[in-house]
């Protein structure tokens, strides 16, 4: 917090809003340079204007950024509108372009993660360590209803984090308690223009439907405010589960090579939900997936294991015996992946050793036949085939996990425990 109540009192009715910006990165001293993610819509234009007022009072540098997703013809004009308005405020502005035409699958999700990635890299280049986002209580309530429709559990119904880390920087949503309509009033009072994204009104999309549903639900007392409170209650429940999963992971989880082994028969028994969390974290830690696998995919895995079969899921090979479940990397999922020595391989392995020219790292694969002593490691052949090895062309130099060191070693740079918390 940088501003004193005296300084804020000069801002009249808007003092409260500016205070939210001032305390956005709570609990720690705020970043010295702050980014503002501005789409051109009402919420983020209000955020920009408030951040600009705050920056002048607090003597902090801000910069604005807009991502042009290239998905709507008007997107480029919107970015230009934001740029022009930033010029009037003397706030530096950058437009980042994303070529969404090559994306597959869920376009909205791909666009969102591209946005975080692009803005993260933009911020890092400028020594900006914190970025503000313009989510409002309307976004929180609409997301809640959309998740209800998808039959989400505690995690999905939890309110979005107000402060979080991603792409190596801090993000904050200082307007999470504000209503969209109030921010529109703010903009009108300060004569700031904004653009209304036509997809916000298009009821073929879920979000506009959720927006409309909120009006229908109001007579029942289901409001933005009440859904926010339920979301916060879910958040409290989620952090209790996170805590319990972390405690149980110390009792039930161990690591062998790159594999995660989870004890499945234990006294006292572990609740099914905790076991699910340990498994999902293991699948993401080993397989590198950004999200938890869907619940029906987890069910299929469970059925296969009960029938004594191994099963592949999320880039992992899962096997089990009476007491344990082993989550190993699936060789087929990594066999084409190759990096120069010195780079992180498969999102989590680092090879340590003397730099060697033209050496690359890829999965050991069939070259395991050149490692006579691999059985001494006690690790399954399939796990070792998916482990990192150093090659020069086809010549195997080192397979550290399989026991052929030749001056090299391998270590895991990812942290399993962090996957118990991130989702
Ligand atoms: N194209 C964009 N360029 C820069 N910032 C953006 C852009 N789109 C959204 N943002 C930022 O994200 C905030 C939320 O926007 P919006 O609700 O449209 O995104 P979303 O994809 O639904 O986000 P989430 O899924 O994280 O809720 C905006 O207020 C703004 O700060």
GROMACS .gro file of C-alpha atoms and ligand atoms in nm:
model
  454
    1UNK     CA    1   0.000   0.000   0.000
    2UNK     CA    2   0.148   0.329  -0.107
    3UNK     CA    3  -0.122   0.589  -0.053
    4UNK     CA    4  -0.218   0.746   0.276
    5UNK     CA    5  -0.588   0.808   0.362
    6UNK     CA    6  -0.516   1.184   0.337
    7UNK     CA    7  -0.389   1.149  -0.018
    8UNK     CA    8  -0.684   0.932  -0.115
    9UNK     CA    9  -0.942   1.161   0.040
   10UNK     CA   10  -0.861   1.418  -0.230
   11UNK     CA   11  -1.009   1.174  -0.484
   12UNK     CA   12  -1.364   1.216  -0.355
   13UNK     CA   13  -1.613   0.941  -0.442
   14UNK     CA   14  -1.348   0.744  -0.634
   15UNK     CA   15  -1.110   0.713  -0.337
   16UNK     CA   16  -1.239   0.360  -0.261
   17UNK     CA   17  -1.177   0.239  -0.615
   18UNK     CA   18  -0.827   0.384  -0.623
   19UNK     CA   19  -0.762   0.221  -0.287
   20UNK     CA   20  -0.842  -0.119  -0.446
   21UNK     CA   21  -0.576  -0.055  -0.709
   22UNK     CA   22  -0.332   0.058  -0.442
   23UNK     CA   23  -0.377  -0.268  -0.248
   24UNK     CA   24  -0.416  -0.496  -0.552
   25UNK     CA   25  -0.100  -0.694  -0.485
   26UNK     CA   26  -0.186  -0.756  -0.125
   27UNK     CA   27   0.030  -0.889   0.147
   28UNK     CA   28   0.354  -0.788  -0.017
   29UNK     CA   29   0.516  -0.469  -0.130
   30UNK     CA   30   0.373  -0.379  -0.471
   31UNK     CA   31   0.570  -0.407  -0.795
   32UNK     CA   32   0.766  -0.100  -0.901
   33UNK     CA   33   0.641  -0.118  -1.258
   34UNK     CA   34   0.284  -0.225  -1.318
   35UNK     CA   35   0.118  -0.347  -1.636
   36UNK     CA   36  -0.250  -0.300  -1.716
   37UNK     CA   37  -0.421  -0.551  -1.949
   38UNK     CA   38  -0.676  -0.354  -2.148
   39UNK     CA   39  -0.910  -0.512  -2.403
   40UNK     CA   40  -1.095  -0.186  -2.474
   41UNK     CA   41  -1.413  -0.311  -2.301
   42UNK     CA   42  -1.574  -0.114  -2.019
   43UNK     CA   43  -1.419  -0.307  -1.732
   44UNK     CA   44  -1.061  -0.277  -1.842
   45UNK     CA   45  -1.099   0.085  -1.963
   46UNK     CA   46  -1.218   0.171  -1.612
   47UNK     CA   47  -0.923  -0.023  -1.475
   48UNK     CA   48  -0.687   0.173  -1.699
   49UNK     CA   49  -0.830   0.508  -1.593
   50UNK     CA   50  -0.816   0.416  -1.223
   51UNK     CA   51  -0.464   0.278  -1.255
   52UNK     CA   52  -0.356   0.599  -1.428
   53UNK     CA   53  -0.496   0.809  -1.144
   54UNK     CA   54  -0.335   0.581  -0.889
   55UNK     CA   55   0.003   0.586  -1.067
   56UNK     CA   56   0.012   0.966  -1.056
   57UNK     CA   57  -0.072   0.974  -0.686
   58UNK     CA   58   0.159   0.688  -0.590
   59UNK     CA   59   0.439   0.789  -0.825
   60UNK     CA   60   0.452   0.449  -0.994
   61UNK     CA   61   0.514   0.370  -1.361
   62UNK     CA   62   0.234   0.193  -1.548
   63UNK     CA   63   0.219   0.057  -1.900
   64UNK     CA   64  -0.082  -0.078  -2.087
   65UNK     CA   65  -0.107  -0.376  -2.318
   66UNK     CA   66  -0.374  -0.506  -2.556
   67UNK     CA   67  -0.373  -0.844  -2.722
   68UNK     CA   68  -0.519  -0.849  -3.070
   69UNK     CA   69  -0.646  -1.206  -3.099
   70UNK     CA   70  -0.715  -1.161  -3.468
   71UNK     CA   71  -1.048  -1.342  -3.424
   72UNK     CA   72  -1.279  -1.049  -3.499
   73UNK     CA   73  -1.222  -0.792  -3.774
   74UNK     CA   74  -1.286  -0.510  -3.525
   75UNK     CA   75  -1.013  -0.629  -3.285
   76UNK     CA   76  -0.739  -0.425  -3.455
   77UNK     CA   77  -0.952  -0.107  -3.437
   78UNK     CA   78  -1.019  -0.172  -3.069
   79UNK     CA   79  -0.648  -0.205  -3.001
   80UNK     CA   80  -0.594   0.125  -3.183
   81UNK     CA   81  -0.867   0.290  -2.978
   82UNK     CA   82  -0.691   0.180  -2.658
   83UNK     CA   83  -0.356   0.297  -2.796
   84UNK     CA   84  -0.501   0.639  -2.884
   85UNK     CA   85  -0.656   0.681  -2.541
   86UNK     CA   86  -0.329   0.580  -2.374
   87UNK     CA   87  -0.151   0.851  -2.571
   88UNK     CA   88  -0.384   1.112  -2.422
   89UNK     CA   89  -0.296   0.980  -2.074
   90UNK     CA   90   0.077   0.958  -2.159
   91UNK     CA   91   0.071   0.591  -2.069
   92UNK     CA   92   0.297   0.374  -2.291
   93UNK     CA   93   0.089   0.115  -2.478
   94UNK     CA   94   0.174  -0.199  -2.675
   95UNK     CA   95  -0.044  -0.414  -2.901
   96UNK     CA   96   0.053  -0.780  -2.908
   97UNK     CA   97  -0.074  -0.999  -3.188
   98UNK     CA   98  -0.185  -1.359  -3.163
   99UNK     CA   99  -0.252  -1.565  -3.467
  100UNK     CA  100  -0.554  -1.761  -3.353
  101UNK     CA  101  -0.624  -1.900  -3.699
  102UNK     CA  102  -0.383  -2.188  -3.637
  103UNK     CA  103  -0.528  -2.281  -3.297
  104UNK     CA  104  -0.720  -2.605  -3.259
  105UNK     CA  105  -0.973  -2.719  -2.999
  106UNK     CA  106  -1.135  -2.472  -2.762
  107UNK     CA  107  -1.052  -2.138  -2.924
  108UNK     CA  108  -1.150  -1.927  -2.623
  109UNK     CA  109  -0.926  -2.132  -2.391
  110UNK     CA  110  -0.638  -2.126  -2.642
  111UNK     CA  111  -0.677  -1.748  -2.681
  112UNK     CA  112  -0.680  -1.697  -2.305
  113UNK     CA  113  -0.365  -1.897  -2.242
  114UNK     CA  114  -0.194  -1.728  -2.537
  115UNK     CA  115  -0.290  -1.395  -2.382
  116UNK     CA  116  -0.129  -1.481  -2.050
  117UNK     CA  117   0.181  -1.607  -2.229
  118UNK     CA  118   0.214  -1.300  -2.453
  119UNK     CA  119   0.148  -1.052  -2.173
  120UNK     CA  120   0.386  -1.246  -1.944
  121UNK     CA  121   0.669  -1.219  -2.199
  122UNK     CA  122   0.585  -0.853  -2.267
  123UNK     CA  123   0.604  -0.777  -1.894
  124UNK     CA  124   0.930  -0.966  -1.844
  125UNK     CA  125   1.096  -0.764  -2.123
  126UNK     CA  126   1.002  -0.441  -1.945
  127UNK     CA  127   1.085  -0.547  -1.589
  128UNK     CA  128   0.713  -0.524  -1.513
  129UNK     CA  129   0.653  -0.767  -1.228
  130UNK     CA  130   0.279  -0.721  -1.173
  131UNK     CA  131  -0.014  -0.698  -1.416
  132UNK     CA  132  -0.367  -0.579  -1.339
  133UNK     CA  133  -0.673  -0.747  -1.490
  134UNK     CA  134  -1.023  -0.600  -1.505
  135UNK     CA  135  -1.243  -0.891  -1.387
  136UNK     CA  136  -1.553  -0.778  -1.199
  137UNK     CA  137  -1.805  -0.942  -0.967
  138UNK     CA  138  -2.022  -0.993  -1.278
  139UNK     CA  139  -1.746  -1.211  -1.430
  140UNK     CA  140  -1.726  -1.408  -1.105
  141UNK     CA  141  -2.102  -1.468  -1.089
  142UNK     CA  142  -2.130  -1.558  -1.460
  143UNK     CA  143  -1.838  -1.799  -1.438
  144UNK     CA  144  -2.000  -1.962  -1.135
  145UNK     CA  145  -2.325  -2.026  -1.326
  146UNK     CA  146  -2.136  -2.158  -1.628
  147UNK     CA  147  -1.944  -2.397  -1.405
  148UNK     CA  148  -2.267  -2.512  -1.240
  149UNK     CA  149  -2.390  -2.606  -1.585
  150UNK     CA  150  -2.075  -2.814  -1.632
  151UNK     CA  151  -2.139  -2.994  -1.303
  152UNK     CA  152  -1.814  -2.866  -1.154
  153UNK     CA  153  -1.701  -2.962  -0.807
  154UNK     CA  154  -1.532  -2.759  -0.535
  155UNK     CA  155  -1.236  -2.658  -0.753
  156UNK     CA  156  -1.445  -2.537  -1.047
  157UNK     CA  157  -1.692  -2.350  -0.829
  158UNK     CA  158  -1.419  -2.177  -0.628
  159UNK     CA  159  -1.389  -1.811  -0.694
  160UNK     CA  160  -1.109  -1.709  -0.927
  161UNK     CA  161  -0.791  -1.608  -0.748
  162UNK     CA  162  -0.766  -1.238  -0.685
  163UNK     CA  163  -0.387  -1.260  -0.665
  164UNK     CA  164  -0.185  -1.526  -0.839
  165UNK     CA  165   0.140  -1.603  -1.015
  166UNK     CA  166   0.161  -1.721  -1.372
  167UNK     CA  167   0.428  -1.694  -1.643
  168UNK     CA  168   0.671  -1.583  -1.374
  169UNK     CA  169   0.483  -1.264  -1.287
  170UNK     CA  170   0.216  -1.153  -1.041
  171UNK     CA  171  -0.139  -1.082  -1.154
  172UNK     CA  172  -0.416  -0.907  -0.962
  173UNK     CA  173  -0.788  -0.844  -1.013
  174UNK     CA  174  -0.854  -0.532  -0.808
  175UNK     CA  175  -1.208  -0.481  -0.942
  176UNK     CA  176  -1.337  -0.823  -0.833
  177UNK     CA  177  -1.592  -0.667  -0.599
  178UNK     CA  178  -1.719  -0.405  -0.842
  179UNK     CA  179  -2.028  -0.433  -1.057
  180UNK     CA  180  -1.988  -0.383  -1.429
  181UNK     CA  181  -2.275  -0.130  -1.434
  182UNK     CA  182  -2.102   0.087  -1.169
  183UNK     CA  183  -1.782   0.089  -1.371
  184UNK     CA  184  -1.979   0.203  -1.677
  185UNK     CA  185  -2.112   0.492  -1.465
  186UNK     CA  186  -1.756   0.572  -1.363
  187UNK     CA  187  -1.651   0.587  -1.730
  188UNK     CA  188  -1.943   0.812  -1.822
  189UNK     CA  189  -1.860   1.048  -1.535
  190UNK     CA  190  -1.502   1.072  -1.657
  191UNK     CA  191  -1.598   1.087  -2.025
  192UNK     CA  192  -1.401   0.780  -2.120
  193UNK     CA  193  -1.515   0.576  -2.421
  194UNK     CA  194  -1.513   0.199  -2.441
  195UNK     CA  195  -1.608  -0.066  -2.695
  196UNK     CA  196  -1.879  -0.322  -2.646
  197UNK     CA  197  -1.763  -0.655  -2.782
  198UNK     CA  198  -2.061  -0.783  -2.988
  199UNK     CA  199  -1.999  -1.141  -2.866
  200UNK     CA  200  -2.096  -1.018  -2.518
  201UNK     CA  201  -2.453  -0.988  -2.647
  202UNK     CA  202  -2.452  -1.296  -2.866
  203UNK     CA  203  -2.661  -1.556  -2.690
  204UNK     CA  204  -2.511  -1.844  -2.879
  205UNK     CA  205  -2.230  -1.805  -2.625
  206UNK     CA  206  -2.259  -1.922  -2.264
  207UNK     CA  207  -2.148  -1.600  -2.095
  208UNK     CA  208  -2.427  -1.378  -2.231
  209UNK     CA  209  -2.672  -1.655  -2.139
  210UNK     CA  210  -2.535  -1.658  -1.785
  211UNK     CA  211  -2.567  -1.280  -1.772
  212UNK     CA  212  -2.932  -1.306  -1.864
  213UNK     CA  213  -2.990  -1.590  -1.618
  214UNK     CA  214  -2.867  -1.365  -1.336
  215UNK     CA  215  -3.163  -1.133  -1.396
  216UNK     CA  216  -3.400  -1.428  -1.385
  217UNK     CA  217  -3.250  -1.556  -1.060
  218UNK     CA  218  -3.257  -1.222  -0.879
  219UNK     CA  219  -3.608  -1.265  -0.730
  220UNK     CA  220  -3.481  -1.583  -0.560
  221UNK     CA  221  -3.207  -1.380  -0.394
  222UNK     CA  222  -2.939  -1.534  -0.617
  223UNK     CA  223  -2.733  -1.232  -0.704
  224UNK     CA  224  -2.381  -1.148  -0.817
  225UNK     CA  225  -2.299  -1.080  -0.456
  226UNK     CA  226  -2.441  -1.409  -0.324
  227UNK     CA  227  -2.269  -1.615  -0.593
  228UNK     CA  228  -1.942  -1.441  -0.514
  229UNK     CA  229  -1.989  -1.540  -0.149
  230UNK     CA  230  -2.057  -1.904  -0.244
  231UNK     CA  231  -1.747  -1.893  -0.464
  232UNK     CA  232  -1.547  -1.767  -0.166
  233UNK     CA  233  -1.688  -2.045   0.054
  234UNK     CA  234  -1.580  -2.295  -0.209
  235UNK     CA  235  -1.237  -2.136  -0.209
  236UNK     CA  236  -1.209  -2.195   0.166
  237UNK     CA  237  -1.313  -2.557   0.120
  238UNK     CA  238  -1.065  -2.592  -0.166
  239UNK     CA  239  -0.776  -2.465   0.041
  240UNK     CA  240  -0.864  -2.710   0.320
  241UNK     CA  241  -0.851  -2.993   0.064
  242UNK     CA  242  -0.526  -2.855  -0.078
  243UNK     CA  243  -0.377  -2.855   0.269
  244UNK     CA  244  -0.493  -3.209   0.343
  245UNK     CA  245  -0.365  -3.336   0.008
  246UNK     CA  246  -0.027  -3.180   0.076
  247UNK     CA  247  -0.007  -3.342   0.420
  248UNK     CA  248  -0.113  -3.681   0.282
  249UNK     CA  249   0.132  -3.656  -0.008
  250UNK     CA  250   0.415  -3.671   0.245
  251UNK     CA  251   0.281  -4.003   0.372
  252UNK     CA  252   0.171  -4.158   0.044
  253UNK     CA  253   0.381  -4.024  -0.243
  254UNK     CA  254   0.737  -4.110  -0.334
  255UNK     CA  255   0.951  -4.061  -0.641
  256UNK     CA  256   1.163  -4.309  -0.834
  257UNK     CA  257   1.359  -4.176  -1.132
  258UNK     CA  258   1.096  -3.964  -1.307
  259UNK     CA  259   0.804  -4.173  -1.180
  260UNK     CA  260   0.558  -4.089  -0.906
  261UNK     CA  261   0.442  -4.374  -0.685
  262UNK     CA  262   0.127  -4.338  -0.481
  263UNK     CA  263   0.045  -4.577  -0.201
  264UNK     CA  264  -0.312  -4.692  -0.250
  265UNK     CA  265  -0.363  -4.928   0.041
  266UNK     CA  266  -0.292  -4.753   0.362
  267UNK     CA  267  -0.402  -4.727   0.720
  268UNK     CA  268  -0.572  -4.498   0.799
  269UNK     CA  269  -0.732  -4.503   0.451
  270UNK     CA  270  -0.717  -4.188   0.248
  271UNK     CA  271  -1.044  -4.026   0.130
  272UNK     CA  272  -1.114  -4.080  -0.239
  273UNK     CA  273  -1.104  -3.707  -0.317
  274UNK     CA  274  -0.755  -3.677  -0.168
  275UNK     CA  275  -0.639  -3.979  -0.365
  276UNK     CA  276  -0.782  -3.815  -0.679
  277UNK     CA  277  -0.588  -3.496  -0.609
  278UNK     CA  278  -0.263  -3.684  -0.556
  279UNK     CA  279  -0.318  -3.869  -0.884
  280UNK     CA  280  -0.410  -3.559  -1.085
  281UNK     CA  281  -0.103  -3.374  -0.954
  282UNK     CA  282   0.112  -3.676  -1.049
  283UNK     CA  283  -0.036  -3.691  -1.401
  284UNK     CA  284   0.036  -3.322  -1.454
  285UNK     CA  285   0.382  -3.336  -1.296
  286UNK     CA  286   0.485  -3.635  -1.511
  287UNK     CA  287   0.283  -3.565  -1.827
  288UNK     CA  288   0.320  -3.185  -1.831
  289UNK     CA  289  -0.052  -3.123  -1.896
  290UNK     CA  290  -0.184  -2.776  -1.824
  291UNK     CA  291  -0.515  -2.905  -1.688
  292UNK     CA  292  -0.650  -3.195  -1.488
  293UNK     CA  293  -0.785  -3.477  -1.707
  294UNK     CA  294  -1.164  -3.490  -1.732
  295UNK     CA  295  -1.348  -3.697  -1.473
  296UNK     CA  296  -1.468  -3.957  -1.725
  297UNK     CA  297  -1.107  -4.013  -1.835
  298UNK     CA  298  -1.008  -4.068  -1.471
  299UNK     CA  299  -1.294  -4.314  -1.436
  300UNK     CA  300  -1.169  -4.511  -1.736
  301UNK     CA  301  -0.825  -4.521  -1.579
  302UNK     CA  302  -0.972  -4.652  -1.257
  303UNK     CA  303  -1.162  -4.926  -1.440
  304UNK     CA  304  -0.852  -5.036  -1.632
  305UNK     CA  305  -0.642  -5.051  -1.315
  306UNK     CA  306  -0.913  -5.252  -1.135
  307UNK     CA  307  -0.897  -5.505  -1.417
  308UNK     CA  308  -0.522  -5.530  -1.365
  309UNK     CA  309  -0.440  -5.348  -1.691
  310UNK     CA  310  -0.202  -5.061  -1.743
  311UNK     CA  311  -0.348  -4.746  -1.896
  312UNK     CA  312  -0.220  -4.436  -2.072
  313UNK     CA  313  -0.361  -4.098  -1.984
  314UNK     CA  314  -0.240  -3.739  -2.024
  315UNK     CA  315   0.098  -3.849  -2.160
  316UNK     CA  316   0.151  -4.092  -1.871
  317UNK     CA  317   0.162  -4.468  -1.838
  318UNK     CA  318  -0.017  -4.572  -1.521
  319UNK     CA  319   0.026  -4.915  -1.369
  320UNK     CA  320  -0.071  -5.054  -1.034
  321UNK     CA  321  -0.015  -5.349  -0.811
  322UNK     CA  322  -0.186  -5.443  -0.487
  323UNK     CA  323  -0.056  -5.153  -0.282
  324UNK     CA  324   0.073  -4.886  -0.517
  325UNK     CA  325   0.007  -4.696  -0.834
  326UNK     CA  326   0.297  -4.591  -1.058
  327UNK     CA  327   0.267  -4.287  -1.283
  328UNK     CA  328   0.542  -4.292  -1.545
  329UNK     CA  329   0.600  -4.087  -1.860
  330UNK     CA  330   0.462  -4.254  -2.171
  331UNK     CA  331   0.742  -4.317  -2.419
  332UNK     CA  332   0.519  -4.249  -2.722
  333UNK     CA  333   0.437  -3.905  -2.584
  334UNK     CA  334   0.804  -3.797  -2.571
  335UNK     CA  335   0.972  -3.992  -2.844
  336UNK     CA  336   0.985  -3.701  -3.091
  337UNK     CA  337   1.100  -3.444  -2.836
  338UNK     CA  338   1.464  -3.339  -2.867
  339UNK     CA  339   1.651  -3.037  -2.726
  340UNK     CA  340   2.010  -2.917  -2.732
  341UNK     CA  341   2.210  -3.016  -2.425
  342UNK     CA  342   2.165  -2.747  -2.159
  343UNK     CA  343   1.793  -2.694  -2.225
  344UNK     CA  344   1.512  -2.829  -2.012
  345UNK     CA  345   1.380  -3.150  -2.165
  346UNK     CA  346   1.015  -3.256  -2.144
  347UNK     CA  347   0.927  -2.959  -1.920
  348UNK     CA  348   1.106  -3.098  -1.618
  349UNK     CA  349   1.444  -3.261  -1.678
  350UNK     CA  350   1.779  -3.090  -1.669
  351UNK     CA  351   2.095  -3.273  -1.768
  352UNK     CA  352   2.401  -3.174  -1.570
  353UNK     CA  353   2.751  -3.228  -1.704
  354UNK     CA  354   3.022  -3.094  -1.926
  355UNK     CA  355   2.890  -2.920  -2.235
  356UNK     CA  356   2.948  -3.141  -2.538
  357UNK     CA  357   2.927  -3.012  -2.893
  358UNK     CA  358   2.638  -3.130  -3.107
  359UNK     CA  359   2.499  -3.327  -2.814
  360UNK     CA  360   2.122  -3.342  -2.782
  361UNK     CA  361   1.882  -3.476  -2.526
  362UNK     CA  362   1.596  -3.708  -2.617
  363UNK     CA  363   1.419  -4.010  -2.472
  364UNK     CA  364   1.639  -4.317  -2.429
  365UNK     CA  365   1.396  -4.537  -2.625
  366UNK     CA  366   1.530  -4.846  -2.800
  367UNK     CA  367   1.888  -4.742  -2.712
  368UNK     CA  368   1.817  -4.901  -2.372
  369UNK     CA  369   1.970  -5.215  -2.525
  370UNK     CA  370   2.304  -5.029  -2.507
  371UNK     CA  371   2.269  -4.989  -2.129
  372UNK     CA  372   2.346  -5.336  -1.998
  373UNK     CA  373   2.293  -5.255  -1.631
  374UNK     CA  374   1.957  -5.079  -1.647
  375UNK     CA  375   1.790  -5.351  -1.432
  376UNK     CA  376   2.009  -5.251  -1.139
  377UNK     CA  377   1.817  -4.924  -1.111
  378UNK     CA  378   1.507  -5.121  -1.010
  379UNK     CA  379   1.300  -4.905  -1.247
  380UNK     CA  380   1.066  -5.052  -1.510
  381UNK     CA  381   1.199  -5.071  -1.863
  382UNK     CA  382   0.912  -4.852  -1.992
  383UNK     CA  383   0.997  -4.575  -1.745
  384UNK     CA  384   1.362  -4.579  -1.845
  385UNK     CA  385   1.282  -4.573  -2.217
  386UNK     CA  386   1.093  -4.248  -2.153
  387UNK     CA  387   1.379  -4.100  -1.947
  388UNK     CA  388   1.624  -3.842  -2.087
  389UNK     CA  389   1.944  -3.953  -2.256
  390UNK     CA  390   2.231  -3.764  -2.420
  391UNK     CA  391   2.304  -3.848  -2.782
  392UNK     CA  392   2.538  -3.728  -3.053
  393UNK     CA  393   2.349  -3.826  -3.365
  394UNK     CA  394   2.261  -4.191  -3.306
  395UNK     CA  395   2.547  -4.245  -3.066
  396UNK     CA  396   2.431  -4.280  -2.706
  397UNK     CA  397   2.661  -4.084  -2.471
  398UNK     CA  398   2.472  -4.100  -2.143
  399UNK     CA  399   2.148  -4.231  -1.994
  400UNK     CA  400   2.181  -4.104  -1.637
  401UNK     CA  401   1.845  -4.229  -1.503
  402UNK     CA  402   1.918  -4.575  -1.644
  403UNK     CA  403   2.258  -4.579  -1.472
  404UNK     CA  404   2.488  -4.497  -1.766
  405UNK     CA  405   2.634  -4.171  -1.641
  406UNK     CA  406   2.953  -4.103  -1.837
  407UNK     CA  407   3.004  -3.771  -1.653
  408UNK     CA  408   2.639  -3.661  -1.678
  409UNK     CA  409   2.353  -3.657  -1.436
  410UNK     CA  410   1.984  -3.575  -1.456
  411UNK     CA  411   1.766  -3.381  -1.218
  412UNK     CA  412   1.404  -3.285  -1.210
  413UNK     CA  413   1.345  -2.910  -1.206
  414UNK     CA  414   0.965  -2.921  -1.151
  415UNK     CA  415   0.806  -2.949  -0.809
  416UNK     CA  416   0.531  -3.207  -0.750
  417UNK     CA  417   0.387  -3.018  -0.451
  418UNK     CA  418   0.319  -2.711  -0.667
  419UNK     CA  419   0.090  -2.926  -0.886
  420UNK     CA  420  -0.122  -3.001  -0.580
  421UNK     CA  421  -0.210  -2.632  -0.567
  422UNK     CA  422  -0.221  -2.520  -0.928
  423UNK     CA  423  -0.508  -2.610  -1.154
  424LIG     N1  424  -0.753  -0.875  -2.569
  424LIG     C1  425  -0.715  -0.840  -2.448
  424LIG     N2  426  -0.603  -0.768  -2.431
  424LIG     C2  427  -0.561  -0.732  -2.308
  424LIG     N3  428  -0.624  -0.767  -2.196
  424LIG     C3  429  -0.735  -0.840  -2.206
  424LIG     C4  430  -0.786  -0.881  -2.332
  424LIG     N4  431  -0.898  -0.953  -2.311
  424LIG     C5  432  -0.917  -0.957  -2.177
  424LIG     N5  433  -0.818  -0.890  -2.113
  424LIG     C6  434  -0.802  -0.872  -1.968
  424LIG     O1  435  -0.872  -0.977  -1.901
  424LIG     C7  436  -0.980  -0.924  -1.826
  424LIG     C8  437  -1.097  -1.019  -1.834
  424LIG     O2  438  -1.147  -1.023  -1.962
  424LIG     P1  439  -1.245  -1.134  -2.011
  424LIG     O3  440  -1.343  -1.164  -1.903
  424LIG     O4  441  -1.292  -1.097  -2.145
  424LIG     O5  442  -1.145  -1.252  -2.027
  424LIG     P2  443  -1.162  -1.405  -2.007
  424LIG     O6  444  -1.086  -1.469  -2.116
  424LIG     O7  445  -1.306  -1.437  -1.991
  424LIG     O8  446  -1.081  -1.419  -1.873
  424LIG     P3  447  -1.088  -1.534  -1.766
  424LIG     O9  448  -1.121  -1.661  -1.833
  424LIG    O10  449  -0.950  -1.525  -1.706
  424LIG    O11  450  -1.198  -1.491  -1.675
  424LIG     C9  451  -1.007  -0.787  -1.889
  424LIG    O12  452  -1.069  -0.699  -1.798
  424LIG    C10  453  -0.867  -0.742  -1.924
  424LIG    O13  454  -0.798  -0.692  -1.810
   0.00000   0.00000   0.00000
